[in-house]
Tab-separated table of C-alpha atoms and ligand atoms in Angstrom:
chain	number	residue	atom	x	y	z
W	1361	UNK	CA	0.000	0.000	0.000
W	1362	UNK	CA	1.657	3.701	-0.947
W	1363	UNK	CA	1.056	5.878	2.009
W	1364	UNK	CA	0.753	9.232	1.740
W	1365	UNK	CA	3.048	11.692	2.625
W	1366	UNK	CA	0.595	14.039	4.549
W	1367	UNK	CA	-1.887	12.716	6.667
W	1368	UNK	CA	-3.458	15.959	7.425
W	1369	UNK	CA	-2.378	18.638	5.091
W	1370	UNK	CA	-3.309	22.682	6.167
W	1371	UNK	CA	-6.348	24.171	4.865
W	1372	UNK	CA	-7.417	28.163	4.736
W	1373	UNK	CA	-10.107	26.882	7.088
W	1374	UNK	CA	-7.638	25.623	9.941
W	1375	UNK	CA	-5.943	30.022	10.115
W	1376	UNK	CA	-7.924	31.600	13.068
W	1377	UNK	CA	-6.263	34.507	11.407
W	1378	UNK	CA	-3.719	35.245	14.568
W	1379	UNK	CA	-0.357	34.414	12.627
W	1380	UNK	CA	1.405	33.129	16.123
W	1381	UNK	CA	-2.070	30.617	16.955
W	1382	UNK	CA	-2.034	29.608	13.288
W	1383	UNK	CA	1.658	28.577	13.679
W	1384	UNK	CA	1.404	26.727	16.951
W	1385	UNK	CA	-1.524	24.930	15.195
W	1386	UNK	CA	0.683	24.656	11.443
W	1387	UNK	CA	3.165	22.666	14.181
W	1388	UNK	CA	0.351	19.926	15.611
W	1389	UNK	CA	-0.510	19.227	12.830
W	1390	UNK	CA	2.802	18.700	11.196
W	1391	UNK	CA	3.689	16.066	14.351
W	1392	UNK	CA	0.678	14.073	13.558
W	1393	UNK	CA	1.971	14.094	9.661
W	1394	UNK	CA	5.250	12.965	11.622
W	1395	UNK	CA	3.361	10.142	13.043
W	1396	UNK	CA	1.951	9.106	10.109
W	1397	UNK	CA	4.906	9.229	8.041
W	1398	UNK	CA	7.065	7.371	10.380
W	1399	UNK	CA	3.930	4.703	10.418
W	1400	UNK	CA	4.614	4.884	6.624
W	1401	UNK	CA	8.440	3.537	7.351
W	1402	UNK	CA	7.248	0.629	8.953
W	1403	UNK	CA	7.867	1.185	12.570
W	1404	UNK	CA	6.831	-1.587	14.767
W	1405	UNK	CA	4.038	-1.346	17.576
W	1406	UNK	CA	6.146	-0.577	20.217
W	1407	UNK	CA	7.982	2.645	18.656
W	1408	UNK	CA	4.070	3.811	17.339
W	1409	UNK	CA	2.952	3.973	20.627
W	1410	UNK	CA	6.344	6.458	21.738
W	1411	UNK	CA	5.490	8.196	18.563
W	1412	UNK	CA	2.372	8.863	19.364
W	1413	UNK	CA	2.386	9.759	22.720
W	1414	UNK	CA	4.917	11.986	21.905
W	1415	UNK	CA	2.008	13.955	19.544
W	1416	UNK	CA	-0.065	13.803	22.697
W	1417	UNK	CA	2.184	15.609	24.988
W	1418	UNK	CA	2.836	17.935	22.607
W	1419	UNK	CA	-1.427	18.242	21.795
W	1420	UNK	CA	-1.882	18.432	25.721
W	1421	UNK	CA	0.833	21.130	25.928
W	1422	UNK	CA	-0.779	23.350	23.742
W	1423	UNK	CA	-4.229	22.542	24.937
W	1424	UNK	CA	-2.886	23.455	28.461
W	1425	UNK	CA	-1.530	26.870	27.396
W	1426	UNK	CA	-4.661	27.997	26.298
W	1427	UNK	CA	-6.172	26.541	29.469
W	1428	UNK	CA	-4.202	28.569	31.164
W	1429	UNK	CA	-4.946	31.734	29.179
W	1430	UNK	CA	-8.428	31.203	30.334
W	1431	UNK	CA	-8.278	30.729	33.615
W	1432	UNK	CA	-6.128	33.705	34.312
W	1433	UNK	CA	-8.624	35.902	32.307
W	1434	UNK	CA	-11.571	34.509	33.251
W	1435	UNK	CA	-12.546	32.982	29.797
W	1436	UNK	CA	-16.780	33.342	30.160
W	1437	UNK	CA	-16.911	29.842	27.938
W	1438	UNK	CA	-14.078	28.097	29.567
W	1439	UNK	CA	-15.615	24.118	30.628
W	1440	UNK	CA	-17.233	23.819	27.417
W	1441	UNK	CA	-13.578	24.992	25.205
W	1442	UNK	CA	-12.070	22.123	27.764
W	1443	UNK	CA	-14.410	19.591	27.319
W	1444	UNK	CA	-13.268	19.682	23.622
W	1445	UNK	CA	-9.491	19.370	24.283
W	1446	UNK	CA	-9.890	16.244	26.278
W	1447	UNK	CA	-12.593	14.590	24.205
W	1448	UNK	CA	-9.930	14.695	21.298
W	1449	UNK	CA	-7.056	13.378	23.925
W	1450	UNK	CA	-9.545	10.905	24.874
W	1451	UNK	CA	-9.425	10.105	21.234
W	1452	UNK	CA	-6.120	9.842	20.713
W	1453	UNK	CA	-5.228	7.613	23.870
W	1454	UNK	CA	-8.012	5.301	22.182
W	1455	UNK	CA	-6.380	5.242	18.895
W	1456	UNK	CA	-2.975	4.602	20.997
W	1457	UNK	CA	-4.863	1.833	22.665
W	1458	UNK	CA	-6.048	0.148	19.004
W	1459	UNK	CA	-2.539	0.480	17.583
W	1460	UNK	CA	-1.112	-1.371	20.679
W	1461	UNK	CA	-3.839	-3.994	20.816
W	1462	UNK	CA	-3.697	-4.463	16.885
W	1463	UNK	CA	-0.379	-3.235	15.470
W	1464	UNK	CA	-2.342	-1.113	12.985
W	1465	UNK	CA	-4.610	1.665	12.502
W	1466	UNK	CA	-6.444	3.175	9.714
W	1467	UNK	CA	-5.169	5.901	7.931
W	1468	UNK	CA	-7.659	7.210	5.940
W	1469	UNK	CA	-9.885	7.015	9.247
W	1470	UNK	CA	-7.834	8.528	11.437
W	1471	UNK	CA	-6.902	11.852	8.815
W	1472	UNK	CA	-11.307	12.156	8.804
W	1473	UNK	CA	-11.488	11.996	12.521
W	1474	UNK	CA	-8.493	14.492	13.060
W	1475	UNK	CA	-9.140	16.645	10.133
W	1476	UNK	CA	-12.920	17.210	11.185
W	1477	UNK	CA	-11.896	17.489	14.986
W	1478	UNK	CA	-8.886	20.624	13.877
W	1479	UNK	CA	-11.430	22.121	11.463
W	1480	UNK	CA	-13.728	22.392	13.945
W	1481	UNK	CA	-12.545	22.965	16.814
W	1482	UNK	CA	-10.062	25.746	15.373
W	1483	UNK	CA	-13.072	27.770	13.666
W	1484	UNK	CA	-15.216	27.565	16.802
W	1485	UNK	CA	-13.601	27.197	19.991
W	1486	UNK	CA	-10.327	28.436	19.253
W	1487	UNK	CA	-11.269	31.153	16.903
W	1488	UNK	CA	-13.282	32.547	19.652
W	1489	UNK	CA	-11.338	32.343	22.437
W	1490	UNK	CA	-8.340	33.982	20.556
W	1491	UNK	CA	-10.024	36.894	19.492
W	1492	UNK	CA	-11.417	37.004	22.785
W	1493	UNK	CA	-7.846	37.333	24.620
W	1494	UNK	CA	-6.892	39.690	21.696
W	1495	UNK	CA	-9.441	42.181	22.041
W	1496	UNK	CA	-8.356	42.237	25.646
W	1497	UNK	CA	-4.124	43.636	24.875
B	1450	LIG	FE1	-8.438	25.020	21.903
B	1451	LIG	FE1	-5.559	25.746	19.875
């Protein structure tokens, strides 16, 4: 099976429009291409599992930034902008849990379920709550 190189590529739809959000989110996205690519060089179970936790941390680090940005501003939609970050960690510690119980995952599945989670959340939650703490300098 060829693999593609991108599992995710950037769309106009992903920019909130704040060129230094837009690049933290250029940069998750481009570790989950990592993930897949490195998937694509037949790494075994074991190093998949490193690999992808590795995306996770780096997904929960940015997740926890903005948490942070909302707590110390007093974000007025701040449990339901949470709720989303850990429903798609939730996801990923599932698909983590598949490729350790399997050896596999699906790649076309897991670019929808990504792609429609970014798209998303990026035009909702995050474009909101960045315009939010901009309006605010
Ligand atoms: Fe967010
Ligand atoms: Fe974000």
């Amino acid at each position: 099976m060829v693999q593609q190189t991108k599992l995710i590529e950037w769309r106009d739809e992903f920019s909130i429009g704040l060129p230094e959000v837009d690049r933290d989110h250029r940069e998750l996205i481009a570790s989950i291409n990592q993930f897949h690519a490195a998937l694509g060089r037949g790494i075994d179970a074991g190093q998949v599992g490193g690999v992808l936790g590795g995306i996770q941390s780096d997904i929960a680090a940015h997740f926890a930034l903005e948490e942070k940005n909302m707590t110390a501003r007093g974000y007025d939609q701040f449990a339901a902008h949470k709720l989303d970050h850990e429903r798609l960690l939730d996801d990923i510690l599932d698909i983590i849990d598949e490729v350790h119980a399997c050896g596999r995952y699906e790649p076309d599945a897991l670019a929808t379920r990504l792609s429609e989670w970014f798209a998303t959340h990026f035009r909702t939650h995050d474009a909101r709550l960045h315009h939010w703490l901009h309006s605010g300098d």
